Coordinates of C-alpha atoms in Angstrom, one line a residue:
Chain A
M177 CA -26.0 2.4 -14.8
I178 CA -28.1 0.1 -15.5
E179 CA -30.6 -1.8 -12.5
T180 CA -29.0 -3.8 -10.3
I181 CA -31.0 -5.7 -8.4
T182 CA -31.0 -6.3 -4.7
L183 CA -28.8 -7.6 -2.4
E184 CA -31.0 -10.7 -0.7
Q185 CA -32.2 -10.9 -4.3
A186 CA -28.9 -12.1 -5.5
V187 CA -28.6 -14.0 -2.3
E188 CA -31.3 -15.6 -3.4
K189 CA -30.5 -16.4 -6.5
L190 CA -27.4 -18.0 -5.4
L191 CA -28.9 -20.2 -3.2
Q192 CA -31.7 -21.6 -5.1
A193 CA -29.0 -22.7 -7.9
E194 CA -26.4 -25.8 -8.9
D195 CA -24.1 -26.9 -10.4
I196 CA -22.0 -23.5 -9.8
L197 CA -19.9 -21.6 -12.8
V198 CA -17.9 -19.0 -11.4
L199 CA -15.7 -16.7 -13.5
C200 CA -13.1 -14.4 -13.2
H201 CA -11.6 -11.6 -15.8
K202 CA -8.6 -11.9 -18.4
N203 CA -5.4 -10.7 -16.8
P204 CA -6.9 -11.8 -13.5
D205 CA -6.4 -9.5 -10.3
G206 CA -7.0 -10.2 -7.0
D207 CA -9.9 -8.2 -6.9
T208 CA -11.3 -11.0 -9.4
L209 CA -9.8 -14.1 -7.4
G210 CA -10.4 -13.3 -4.4
S211 CA -13.8 -12.6 -4.7
A212 CA -14.4 -15.5 -7.3
G213 CA -12.6 -17.8 -4.4
A214 CA -14.3 -16.5 -0.8
L215 CA -18.1 -17.3 -3.4
L216 CA -17.1 -21.2 -4.3
H217 CA -16.3 -21.6 -0.8
A218 CA -19.1 -20.1 0.9
L219 CA -21.7 -22.2 -2.5
Q220 CA -19.1 -25.3 -1.3
A221 CA -19.8 -24.7 2.2
K222 CA -23.7 -24.6 1.3
G223 CA -23.4 -28.0 -0.1
K224 CA -23.2 -27.0 -3.7
R225 CA -20.5 -28.0 -6.6
A226 CA -18.7 -24.6 -7.7
A227 CA -15.9 -23.9 -9.3
V228 CA -14.2 -21.3 -10.8
L229 CA -12.9 -20.4 -14.5
C230 CA -11.0 -17.5 -15.8
S231 CA -9.2 -17.7 -19.6
D232 CA -6.0 -16.9 -18.3
P233 CA -3.6 -18.3 -16.3
I234 CA -3.2 -17.8 -12.7
A235 CA 0.5 -16.8 -10.5
P236 CA 1.2 -19.3 -8.5
R237 CA 1.6 -16.6 -5.4
Y238 CA -2.1 -16.9 -5.6
D239 CA -2.2 -20.3 -4.6
F240 CA -3.2 -20.1 -1.2
L241 CA -7.2 -18.6 -2.2
Q242 CA -7.3 -22.6 -2.8
L243 CA -9.4 -22.2 -5.9
S244 CA -11.2 -26.1 -7.4
L245 CA -10.3 -24.4 -11.5
Y246 CA -13.8 -25.5 -14.1
D247 CA -12.1 -29.1 -15.7
E248 CA -15.1 -29.4 -18.2
S249 CA -16.2 -33.3 -16.4
W250 CA -19.5 -31.3 -15.3
Q251 CA -22.0 -29.0 -17.7
P252 CA -22.9 -26.1 -15.0
G253 CA -26.5 -25.2 -14.9
Y254 CA -25.6 -21.1 -13.4
V255 CA -23.0 -19.2 -14.1
V256 CA -22.1 -16.1 -12.2
A257 CA -18.9 -13.5 -13.7
V258 CA -16.9 -11.4 -10.5
D259 CA -15.9 -8.2 -10.7
I260 CA -16.3 -8.1 -15.0
A261 CA -17.5 -4.6 -16.6
G262 CA -18.5 -6.1 -19.6
T263 CA -18.3 -9.7 -22.0
Q264 CA -14.5 -8.1 -23.5
L265 CA -13.2 -8.6 -20.8
F266 CA -14.1 -13.1 -20.2
G267 CA -10.9 -13.3 -22.7
E268 CA -11.4 -17.0 -25.2
K269 CA -11.8 -19.7 -22.9
S270 CA -14.6 -18.0 -20.6
V271 CA -16.2 -15.7 -23.3
E272 CA -18.9 -18.8 -23.8
W273 CA -20.1 -18.7 -20.5
G274 CA -19.4 -15.1 -19.7
K275 CA -22.6 -14.6 -23.3
R276 CA -24.9 -16.1 -20.5
A277 CA -23.8 -15.2 -17.6
D278 CA -27.2 -15.5 -15.1
L279 CA -25.0 -12.9 -12.9
C280 CA -22.4 -10.5 -12.3
I281 CA -21.9 -8.8 -8.5
D282 CA -19.3 -6.3 -9.6
H283 CA -18.1 -3.0 -8.0
H284 CA -17.4 -0.7 -12.3
A285 CA -20.5 1.5 -12.3
T286 CA -19.7 0.7 -16.2
N287 CA -20.8 -2.7 -16.3
S288 CA -22.6 -3.5 -19.5
G289 CA -25.5 -4.9 -17.7
Y290 CA -24.2 -8.4 -20.4
A291 CA -26.1 -11.0 -17.7
G292 CA -29.0 -12.3 -17.4
D293 CA -29.3 -9.9 -13.1
T294 CA -26.6 -7.5 -12.6
L295 CA -26.2 -6.7 -8.3
V296 CA -23.2 -3.8 -9.0
R297 CA -22.5 -1.3 -6.6
P298 CA -19.9 1.9 -7.6
E299 CA -19.5 2.9 -4.7
A300 CA -17.9 0.0 -3.2
A301 CA -13.7 0.2 -3.1
A302 CA -13.7 -3.2 -4.7
T303 CA -15.8 -6.4 -5.6
A304 CA -15.2 -7.7 -2.4
E305 CA -16.1 -5.4 -0.2
I306 CA -20.2 -7.1 -1.4
M307 CA -19.0 -10.3 -2.1
Y308 CA -17.9 -9.7 2.4
E309 CA -21.9 -8.5 2.3
V310 CA -22.9 -11.5 -0.4
I311 CA -21.4 -14.3 2.0
E312 CA -21.8 -12.6 5.5
K313 CA -26.0 -13.2 3.7
M314 CA -25.6 -16.6 3.1
D315 CA -25.5 -17.1 6.7
T316 CA -22.6 -19.0 6.2
P317 CA -19.5 -18.4 8.5
I318 CA -16.8 -16.6 6.9
T319 CA -13.9 -19.3 7.1
P320 CA -9.8 -18.2 7.8
L321 CA -9.9 -19.1 3.7
I322 CA -13.7 -17.1 2.8
A323 CA -11.5 -14.0 4.8
S324 CA -8.1 -14.1 3.5
C325 CA -10.1 -14.6 -0.6
L326 CA -12.2 -11.3 0.5
Y327 CA -8.8 -9.7 2.0
T328 CA -7.3 -10.2 -1.0
G329 CA -9.6 -9.0 -3.3
L330 CA -10.7 -5.3 -1.0
S331 CA -6.1 -4.8 -0.7
T332 CA -5.3 -5.7 -3.5
D333 CA -8.1 -3.2 -5.1
T334 CA -6.8 -0.1 -3.0
G335 CA -3.4 -1.0 -2.9
C336 CA -3.3 -1.8 0.3
F337 CA -5.2 0.7 1.4
K338 CA -3.5 3.4 0.1
F339 CA -6.0 4.5 -3.5
S340 CA -9.0 7.0 -3.2
N341 CA -11.4 4.6 -3.9
T342 CA -10.6 3.2 -0.5
T343 CA -14.0 4.8 2.2
A344 CA -14.5 4.0 5.9
Y345 CA -16.6 1.0 4.8
T346 CA -13.3 -1.2 3.7
H347 CA -11.9 -0.8 7.0
Q348 CA -14.4 -2.3 8.0
V349 CA -14.7 -4.1 6.2
A350 CA -10.9 -5.5 6.6
A351 CA -11.1 -4.6 10.4
R352 CA -14.2 -7.3 10.2
V353 CA -12.2 -10.1 8.2
I354 CA -9.7 -9.8 9.8
E355 CA -11.4 -10.9 13.5
K356 CA -12.4 -14.3 11.4
G357 CA -8.9 -15.2 10.7
A358 CA -7.8 -13.3 7.3
D359 CA -3.9 -14.1 6.8
L360 CA -2.8 -10.5 7.2
I361 CA 0.9 -10.2 7.9
R362 CA 1.4 -13.6 5.6
L363 CA -1.2 -11.7 2.2
N364 CA 0.7 -8.6 2.8
Q365 CA 3.9 -10.0 3.1
L366 CA 2.7 -11.9 -0.9
L367 CA 0.6 -9.1 -2.0
F368 CA 2.7 -6.6 -1.4
E369 CA 6.9 -7.0 -0.6
S370 CA 7.6 -9.2 -2.7
K371 CA 8.3 -8.4 -6.7
S372 CA 9.1 -11.2 -8.6
R373 CA 12.8 -10.7 -11.0
S374 CA 10.9 -10.8 -14.1
R375 CA 8.6 -8.1 -12.3
L376 CA 11.0 -6.6 -11.3
A377 CA 13.1 -6.4 -15.0
I378 CA 9.8 -5.6 -16.3
E379 CA 9.6 -2.8 -14.5
Q380 CA 13.4 -2.0 -14.9
I381 CA 12.5 -1.8 -18.6
A382 CA 9.0 0.6 -18.6
T383 CA 10.8 3.3 -16.2
S384 CA 13.7 3.8 -18.3
H385 CA 10.5 4.9 -21.5
I386 CA 9.5 6.9 -19.4
E387 CA 9.0 10.7 -20.8
Y388 CA 7.2 13.8 -19.5
H389 CA 4.0 15.6 -20.6
F390 CA 2.6 19.0 -20.5
D391 CA 5.1 20.4 -18.7
G392 CA 5.7 17.2 -16.3
R393 CA 1.3 17.0 -15.5
C394 CA 0.8 13.9 -17.8
A395 CA 4.0 10.5 -17.1
L396 CA 3.9 8.1 -20.2
M397 CA 5.6 4.8 -20.2
Y398 CA 5.3 1.6 -21.8
V399 CA 6.8 -1.5 -23.2
T400 CA 6.0 -3.3 -25.9
R401 CA 5.5 -7.2 -26.7
D402 CA 10.0 -7.9 -27.3
E403 CA 10.8 -6.1 -24.1
I404 CA 8.3 -8.6 -22.4
R405 CA 9.7 -11.7 -23.8
Q406 CA 12.8 -9.8 -22.8
A407 CA 12.4 -9.6 -18.8
G408 CA 10.7 -12.8 -18.7
A409 CA 7.7 -11.4 -17.9
D410 CA 4.2 -12.6 -18.5
D411 CA 0.6 -11.0 -18.3
T412 CA 1.1 -11.3 -14.4
D413 CA 3.8 -9.5 -13.7
L414 CA 2.7 -6.8 -15.1
E415 CA -0.4 -6.1 -12.1
G416 CA -0.1 -3.0 -10.8
I417 CA 2.9 -1.4 -13.3
T418 CA 0.5 1.0 -14.4
S419 CA 1.0 3.0 -10.9
I420 CA 4.3 3.7 -11.3
P421 CA 3.5 6.8 -13.4
R422 CA 1.4 8.7 -11.7
A423 CA 3.0 8.1 -8.6
I424 CA 5.8 10.5 -9.9
E425 CA 6.4 13.9 -7.7
G426 CA 3.9 17.1 -9.7
V427 CA 1.4 13.9 -12.6
Q428 CA -1.4 14.1 -12.6
V429 CA -1.9 11.4 -15.8
G430 CA -0.3 8.5 -15.6
I431 CA -0.5 6.6 -18.2
T432 CA 1.0 3.4 -19.9
M433 CA 0.6 1.4 -22.3
R434 CA 1.6 -2.5 -22.7
Q435 CA 2.1 -3.9 -26.0
L436 CA -0.6 -7.0 -26.6
E437 CA 0.0 -10.3 -28.4
S438 CA -1.8 -9.4 -31.3
G439 CA 0.1 -6.5 -31.7
S440 CA -1.9 -3.4 -30.5
Y441 CA -1.6 -1.3 -27.2
K442 CA -3.3 -2.0 -24.3
V443 CA -3.7 1.5 -22.5
S444 CA -4.6 2.2 -18.8
V445 CA -4.9 5.4 -17.8
R446 CA -4.5 6.9 -13.6
T447 CA -5.6 11.3 -12.7
L448 CA -4.9 12.7 -10.2
E449 CA -8.8 14.2 -8.8
P450 CA -9.9 16.8 -11.3
I451 CA -9.2 15.1 -13.9
D452 CA -11.5 12.3 -15.0
A453 CA -10.0 8.9 -16.3
A454 CA -12.9 7.5 -18.0
S455 CA -13.3 10.8 -20.5
I456 CA -9.7 9.9 -21.0
A457 CA -10.2 6.3 -22.0
A458 CA -13.8 7.2 -23.8
G459 CA -11.8 9.2 -26.3
L460 CA -10.4 6.6 -27.1
G461 CA -13.4 3.7 -26.9
G462 CA -12.7 2.4 -24.0
G463 CA -14.1 3.1 -20.1
G464 CA -13.9 2.6 -16.7
H465 CA -13.9 4.9 -13.1
N466 CA -13.0 8.4 -12.3
R467 CA -9.3 7.5 -11.4
A468 CA -8.8 4.9 -13.5
S469 CA -9.6 3.5 -17.1
G470 CA -8.3 1.7 -19.6
C471 CA -8.8 1.4 -23.4
E472 CA -6.6 -0.9 -26.2
F473 CA -5.6 1.2 -28.8
F474 CA -4.8 -1.6 -32.9
G475 CA -1.5 0.6 -35.0
N476 CA 1.5 1.6 -33.5
L477 CA 3.3 2.5 -30.8
E478 CA 3.6 6.4 -32.4
N479 CA 0.0 6.6 -33.3
A480 CA -1.2 5.2 -30.4
K481 CA 1.0 7.4 -27.8
A482 CA 0.3 10.5 -30.5
A483 CA -3.7 9.1 -29.9
V484 CA -3.0 9.0 -25.6
L485 CA -1.4 12.0 -25.6
A486 CA -4.6 14.5 -27.7
E487 CA -7.6 13.2 -25.2
V488 CA -5.1 14.5 -22.2
A489 CA -4.2 17.7 -23.9
K490 CA -8.7 18.0 -23.9
Q491 CA -8.9 17.0 -19.4
L492 CA -5.8 18.3 -18.6
Chain B
M214 CA 7.2 -3.9 31.4
I215 CA 7.0 -0.7 33.4
E216 CA 3.4 0.3 35.2
T217 CA 0.9 2.4 33.1
I218 CA -2.3 4.1 34.1
T219 CA -5.4 4.0 32.9
L220 CA -6.8 6.0 30.3
E221 CA -9.2 7.7 32.9
Q222 CA -6.1 8.4 35.0
A223 CA -4.7 9.9 31.9
V224 CA -7.5 11.7 30.4
E225 CA -8.5 13.7 33.7
K226 CA -5.1 14.9 34.6
L227 CA -4.7 16.8 30.8
L228 CA -8.0 18.1 32.1
Q229 CA -7.1 19.5 34.3
A230 CA -3.2 20.4 32.7
E231 CA -2.9 23.9 31.7
D232 CA -0.4 25.7 29.9
I233 CA 0.7 22.0 28.1
L234 CA 3.8 21.1 26.9
V235 CA 3.6 18.3 23.6
L236 CA 7.0 16.4 23.2
C237 CA 7.4 15.5 19.5
H238 CA 10.5 12.7 19.5
K239 CA 13.4 13.3 17.2
N240 CA 13.7 12.4 13.8
P241 CA 10.1 12.0 13.9
D242 CA 7.6 10.6 12.0
G243 CA 4.0 10.6 11.7
D244 CA 3.1 9.0 14.5
T245 CA 5.2 10.6 16.6
L246 CA 4.5 14.2 15.2
G247 CA 0.0 13.1 14.3
S248 CA -0.5 11.6 17.5
A249 CA 0.6 15.1 19.2
G250 CA -1.2 17.6 16.6
A251 CA -4.2 15.2 17.4
L252 CA -3.4 15.8 21.1
L253 CA -2.3 19.6 20.6
H254 CA -5.8 20.2 18.8
A255 CA -7.9 18.6 21.4
L256 CA -6.0 20.6 24.2
Q257 CA -7.2 23.6 22.2
A258 CA -10.3 23.1 21.1
K259 CA -10.4 22.9 25.6
G260 CA -9.4 26.6 25.9
K261 CA -6.0 25.3 26.8
R262 CA -3.1 26.7 25.8
A263 CA -1.0 24.6 24.7
A264 CA 2.1 23.7 21.8
V265 CA 4.6 21.1 20.4
L266 CA 7.6 20.9 20.7
C267 CA 10.5 18.9 18.2
S268 CA 14.5 18.9 18.6
D269 CA 15.1 18.1 14.9
P270 CA 13.1 20.0 11.2
I271 CA 9.7 18.6 10.6
A272 CA 9.3 17.5 7.2
P273 CA 7.5 20.3 4.9
R274 CA 4.5 17.4 4.2
Y275 CA 4.0 17.7 7.7
D276 CA 2.8 20.8 7.6
F277 CA -1.1 20.2 7.1
L278 CA -1.0 19.0 10.3
Q279 CA -0.9 23.2 11.6
L280 CA 1.5 21.8 14.9
S281 CA 1.9 25.7 17.2
L282 CA 5.6 25.1 18.3
Y283 CA 6.9 25.9 21.0
D284 CA 8.2 29.6 21.0
E285 CA 9.6 29.8 24.7
S286 CA 7.6 32.5 25.2
W287 CA 5.3 31.1 28.3
Q288 CA 6.2 29.5 30.8
P289 CA 5.0 25.3 30.7
G290 CA 2.4 23.2 33.8
Y291 CA 2.8 20.2 32.1
V292 CA 4.2 18.2 29.6
V293 CA 3.5 15.5 27.6
A294 CA 6.2 12.9 26.1
V295 CA 4.6 11.1 23.1
D296 CA 5.8 8.3 21.6
I297 CA 8.6 8.6 22.7
A298 CA 10.0 5.8 24.9
G299 CA 13.1 6.9 26.5
T300 CA 14.9 9.6 27.3
Q301 CA 17.7 8.6 24.4
L302 CA 14.3 9.7 22.3
F303 CA 14.4 13.3 22.7
G304 CA 17.5 14.9 21.1
E305 CA 18.9 18.0 22.1
K306 CA 16.5 20.9 22.1
S307 CA 13.6 19.1 24.0
V308 CA 15.1 16.8 26.2
E309 CA 15.0 18.6 29.1
W310 CA 11.8 19.1 29.2
G311 CA 10.9 14.9 28.4
K312 CA 13.5 14.7 32.1
R313 CA 11.1 16.9 34.1
A314 CA 7.9 14.5 31.7
D315 CA 4.5 14.4 34.3
L316 CA 3.0 11.8 31.3
C317 CA 4.2 9.9 28.8
I318 CA 1.7 8.7 25.9
D319 CA 3.6 5.5 24.1
H320 CA 2.9 1.9 22.6
H321 CA 6.4 0.8 22.4
A322 CA 6.7 -2.6 25.1
T323 CA 10.1 -1.1 25.9
N324 CA 8.7 2.7 27.3
S325 CA 11.7 2.8 30.1
G326 CA 8.7 5.2 32.5
Y327 CA 10.8 8.3 32.0
A328 CA 7.2 10.6 32.9
G329 CA 5.9 11.1 36.4
D330 CA 2.3 8.5 34.9
T331 CA 3.1 6.7 31.7
L332 CA -0.4 5.4 29.6
V333 CA 1.6 2.7 27.3
R334 CA 0.1 0.1 25.6
P335 CA 2.5 -1.9 23.6
E336 CA -0.7 -4.1 21.8
A337 CA -0.9 -0.1 19.6
A338 CA 0.3 -0.6 16.1
A339 CA 0.2 2.9 16.4
T340 CA 0.4 5.4 18.9
A341 CA -2.6 7.4 17.3
E342 CA -4.8 4.3 18.3
I343 CA -4.0 5.4 22.2
M344 CA -4.5 8.7 21.1
Y345 CA -8.0 8.8 19.4
E346 CA -9.3 6.9 22.1
V347 CA -7.6 10.1 25.0
I348 CA -9.6 12.1 22.6
E349 CA -13.1 10.0 22.5
K350 CA -12.4 10.3 25.9
M351 CA -12.2 13.4 26.8
D352 CA -15.6 14.7 25.3
T353 CA -13.9 16.8 22.7
P354 CA -15.5 16.5 18.8
I355 CA -13.0 14.8 16.5
T356 CA -13.1 17.3 13.7
P357 CA -11.4 17.1 10.9
L358 CA -7.4 18.4 11.7
I359 CA -8.5 16.2 14.7
A360 CA -8.2 13.0 12.9
S361 CA -6.2 13.6 9.8
C362 CA -3.8 13.6 12.4
L363 CA -4.5 10.8 13.9
Y364 CA -5.1 9.7 10.6
T365 CA -1.1 10.0 9.9
G366 CA 0.1 8.5 13.2
L367 CA -2.2 5.1 11.7
S368 CA -1.0 5.6 9.0
T369 CA 2.6 6.0 8.9
D370 CA 3.8 3.6 11.8
T371 CA 1.6 0.5 9.6
G372 CA 2.8 1.3 6.4
C373 CA -0.4 2.1 5.4
F374 CA -1.5 -0.9 7.2
K375 CA 1.0 -3.5 5.4
F376 CA 3.2 -4.1 8.2
S377 CA 2.7 -6.7 10.9
N378 CA 1.7 -4.8 13.7
T379 CA -1.8 -4.5 12.1
T380 CA -4.9 -5.4 13.0
A381 CA -8.4 -5.4 12.9
Y382 CA -9.3 -2.4 15.5
T383 CA -6.1 -0.8 13.8
H384 CA -8.6 -0.8 10.5
Q385 CA -11.6 0.3 13.2
V386 CA -9.7 3.4 14.6
A387 CA -9.1 4.8 10.6
A388 CA -12.6 3.7 9.0
R389 CA -14.0 6.0 12.4
V390 CA -11.1 9.0 11.4
I391 CA -12.2 8.7 7.9
E392 CA -16.0 9.8 8.9
K393 CA -15.3 11.6 11.0
G394 CA -13.1 14.4 7.9
A395 CA -9.6 12.7 8.2
D396 CA -8.9 13.7 4.7
L397 CA -7.4 10.2 2.7
I398 CA -7.4 10.5 -0.1
R399 CA -4.8 13.7 -0.2
L400 CA -3.4 12.2 2.4
N401 CA -2.7 8.6 1.4
Q402 CA -0.8 10.5 -1.7
L403 CA 1.2 13.3 0.5
L404 CA 2.4 10.0 2.7
F405 CA 2.7 7.1 1.0
E406 CA 2.4 8.1 -2.9
S407 CA 5.1 10.2 -4.5
K408 CA 8.5 9.5 -5.5
S409 CA 10.3 12.7 -6.6
R410 CA 11.8 12.4 -10.9
S411 CA 15.4 11.8 -9.8
R412 CA 14.0 8.9 -7.2
L413 CA 12.3 7.6 -10.5
A414 CA 15.2 7.3 -12.6
I415 CA 17.9 6.6 -9.7
E416 CA 16.0 3.7 -9.1
Q417 CA 15.4 2.8 -12.7
I418 CA 19.6 3.4 -12.9
A419 CA 20.7 1.4 -9.9
T420 CA 18.0 -1.7 -10.9
S421 CA 19.9 -2.1 -14.7
H422 CA 22.6 -2.8 -12.3
I423 CA 21.1 -6.0 -10.1
E424 CA 23.3 -9.0 -10.4
Y425 CA 22.0 -12.3 -8.8
H426 CA 24.4 -14.2 -6.6
F427 CA 24.4 -17.7 -5.0
D428 CA 21.7 -19.3 -6.7
G429 CA 20.2 -16.4 -6.8
R430 CA 19.8 -15.7 -2.6
C431 CA 22.3 -13.0 -3.1
A432 CA 21.1 -9.9 -5.1
L433 CA 23.9 -7.0 -5.4
M434 CA 23.1 -3.9 -6.8
Y435 CA 25.4 -0.4 -7.7
V436 CA 24.8 2.9 -8.4
T437 CA 28.1 5.0 -8.2
R438 CA 28.4 8.8 -8.0
D439 CA 28.4 9.6 -11.8
E440 CA 25.1 8.1 -11.7
I441 CA 23.6 9.9 -8.7
R442 CA 24.9 13.2 -10.6
Q443 CA 23.3 11.8 -14.3
A444 CA 19.3 11.3 -12.2
G445 CA 20.1 14.4 -10.6
A446 CA 19.3 12.6 -7.5
D447 CA 20.7 13.6 -3.8
D448 CA 21.0 12.1 -0.6
T449 CA 17.4 12.1 -0.3
D450 CA 16.3 10.5 -3.4
L451 CA 18.7 7.4 -1.8
E452 CA 16.4 6.9 1.5
G453 CA 15.3 3.5 1.0
I454 CA 16.6 2.6 -2.3
T455 CA 18.4 -0.4 -0.3
S456 CA 15.3 -2.1 0.4
I457 CA 15.1 -3.4 -3.7
P458 CA 17.0 -6.1 -3.2
R459 CA 15.9 -8.1 -0.7
A460 CA 12.1 -7.8 -1.8
I461 CA 13.1 -9.8 -5.0
E462 CA 11.6 -13.6 -4.8
G463 CA 14.2 -15.7 -3.3
V464 CA 16.7 -13.3 -2.9
Q465 CA 18.7 -13.8 1.3
V466 CA 20.9 -11.2 1.2
G467 CA 20.5 -8.2 -0.3
I468 CA 23.1 -5.5 -1.0
T469 CA 23.6 -2.1 -1.9
M470 CA 26.7 -1.1 -3.1
R471 CA 26.2 3.7 -3.2
Q472 CA 29.8 5.3 -4.3
L473 CA 30.1 8.9 -1.7
E474 CA 31.8 11.8 -3.3
S475 CA 35.2 10.4 -1.7
G476 CA 34.9 8.1 -4.1
S477 CA 34.6 4.9 -1.5
Y478 CA 31.6 2.4 -1.6
K479 CA 28.5 2.6 1.2
V480 CA 27.3 -0.9 0.7
S481 CA 24.5 -1.7 2.8
V482 CA 23.3 -5.1 3.6
R483 CA 20.0 -6.5 4.7
T484 CA 18.4 -10.3 4.8
L485 CA 15.7 -12.4 5.5
E486 CA 15.6 -14.8 8.8
P487 CA 18.4 -16.5 9.5
I488 CA 21.5 -14.9 8.0
D489 CA 23.1 -12.9 10.4
A490 CA 23.8 -9.1 8.0
A491 CA 25.8 -7.9 11.1
S492 CA 27.6 -10.3 10.9
I493 CA 28.5 -10.2 7.0
A494 CA 28.8 -6.0 8.0
A495 CA 31.8 -7.3 10.1
G496 CA 33.5 -8.7 8.8
L497 CA 34.2 -5.2 6.2
G498 CA 35.2 -4.0 9.4
G499 CA 31.1 -2.4 9.7
G500 CA 28.7 -3.3 12.4
G501 CA 24.7 -3.4 12.2
H502 CA 21.2 -5.2 13.7
N503 CA 20.4 -8.8 12.5
R504 CA 18.3 -7.9 9.3
A505 CA 20.2 -4.6 8.3
S506 CA 24.3 -3.7 8.7
G507 CA 27.1 -1.6 6.7
C508 CA 30.3 -1.0 6.1
E509 CA 32.4 1.7 3.7
F510 CA 34.3 -0.1 1.5
F511 CA 37.6 2.0 -0.2
G512 CA 38.3 0.0 -3.3
N513 CA 36.8 0.2 -6.6
L514 CA 33.4 -1.3 -8.0
E515 CA 35.6 -4.8 -8.4
N516 CA 37.1 -5.4 -5.8
A517 CA 34.6 -4.4 -2.6
K518 CA 32.0 -6.5 -5.2
A519 CA 34.5 -9.0 -4.2
A520 CA 34.7 -8.6 -0.7
V521 CA 31.2 -8.3 0.0
L522 CA 30.3 -11.2 -2.2
A523 CA 33.7 -13.8 0.1
E524 CA 31.4 -12.5 3.3
V525 CA 28.2 -13.8 1.8
A526 CA 29.6 -16.3 0.3
K527 CA 30.2 -17.9 4.3
Q528 CA 27.0 -16.5 5.8
L529 CA 24.3 -18.4 2.8

């Protein structure tokens, strides 16, 4: 566990900074985007120039976050990485900026400490929980837009308050951002109740490949790059499909393997207590949380499956 | 809107009562059962005899509520109806007790006022929100079991904090009951995160048949009897699959056709505003509500599809 600075120190640095670039991780999810959006709007409210950069395209459903995207017309003076545990998560377009990050705000226990300063709280369900406190401490009003950004992070990283990372504090912060005007009816509809055609198609294909192992205690699902293309899906359609295998009755370890453009497989591990997902991923050179972890496997599908199942066997 | 007594009045009556029968509505859901369970355990903690009665069987997944069921070995002296808007919702086994209910605690704006006293708060997302305050005011400790009962009511009536009835206050109460020991990890898993293998299999098959019509404004999905058998699914596995087609982006009319044992097709229609689902079903001899309706079609799949799509065309 790396050393963390205090909330007060992080806020002091942000308030002193000018021309701030806010970085999101690749394959952006609601927490990296929502937390970055909240920080962006708070910094802009303080009269600062700020913009967001993400290596991968941002799904249109996140348009309401109103992210000002970095356009290279100015030179950042301070770089903040949001919800990014290690430099491998930046992606091509932002990795050079990521390497010189001045500050990282994150909730991953595995944060590698790559930034100049790191504010990390592994007990937070989402980076948005930490960002809520950062913005409160910045003494800038939590507008309805900032509240909606924070609600997006909180709700998406907890599966709408359903996952095991959810705490009493998560609900307290949710209550406060709803009071500040987070548009929870519209956001819940947008984030949890609707599905693109291509998302449905890729789920359909992925679930057709479900295999059960170890007496049904492990379910493994995969999608190849050809299938992703065939479904007309892009990476944003793939967000969250990793929760499908573990949700099956009797399953304690859910594995999702999706092929990347490079041909290698991104492996996502989701477990129920007491199975340690981080140990499974660690055996394959990856990392993550107790219940959710991941790694990348260079090799063909059958080899990748065999390697993953061998690690699962050690934990079951 | 009927007259409501105050929280203080309701608590005073409960504290004066002895031998208390707590009634749940028929087809019991998590709110009627969880709220009744919380009240039951609080009354028992106050040294009172109390039991729960429900006309319909209670699903095994609610065993953790530890409901003491009424066994007719004693005569109730006071009857409390929980989450029951009108006498038609009692069901055969409890309707006679329901008619002489002394107190009703409910959050339905349509409550008919059938009970001697009614504590009704239509702004509450769940009866459990009101029951939380009742128990706090009774000055009996909120044990982990009571907290889990209340969490069950809160979370099930809001679709785990996703539905439009959710408020900041719902999240505040959730935070408090989690602090009091509600077992949210186990409960969320039990109530929201699990899917049988056969349910997943039937969804997989049904979604493989999705067809889009009228420029994607209508999605039609079907499953044959052979496929239901092949998936090992029974009717409980098919519950709720009808929500799949309408949840697709751009779809205003979602149609699900499932073949019955007789060979005919049960057609379920789900629409978004302003499309009238009842009119579509009415054209096929069925009926229902504005957003959800159904009918039965005697004939082969292709004829059934053509007939349904002709009715959809009239409404689009």
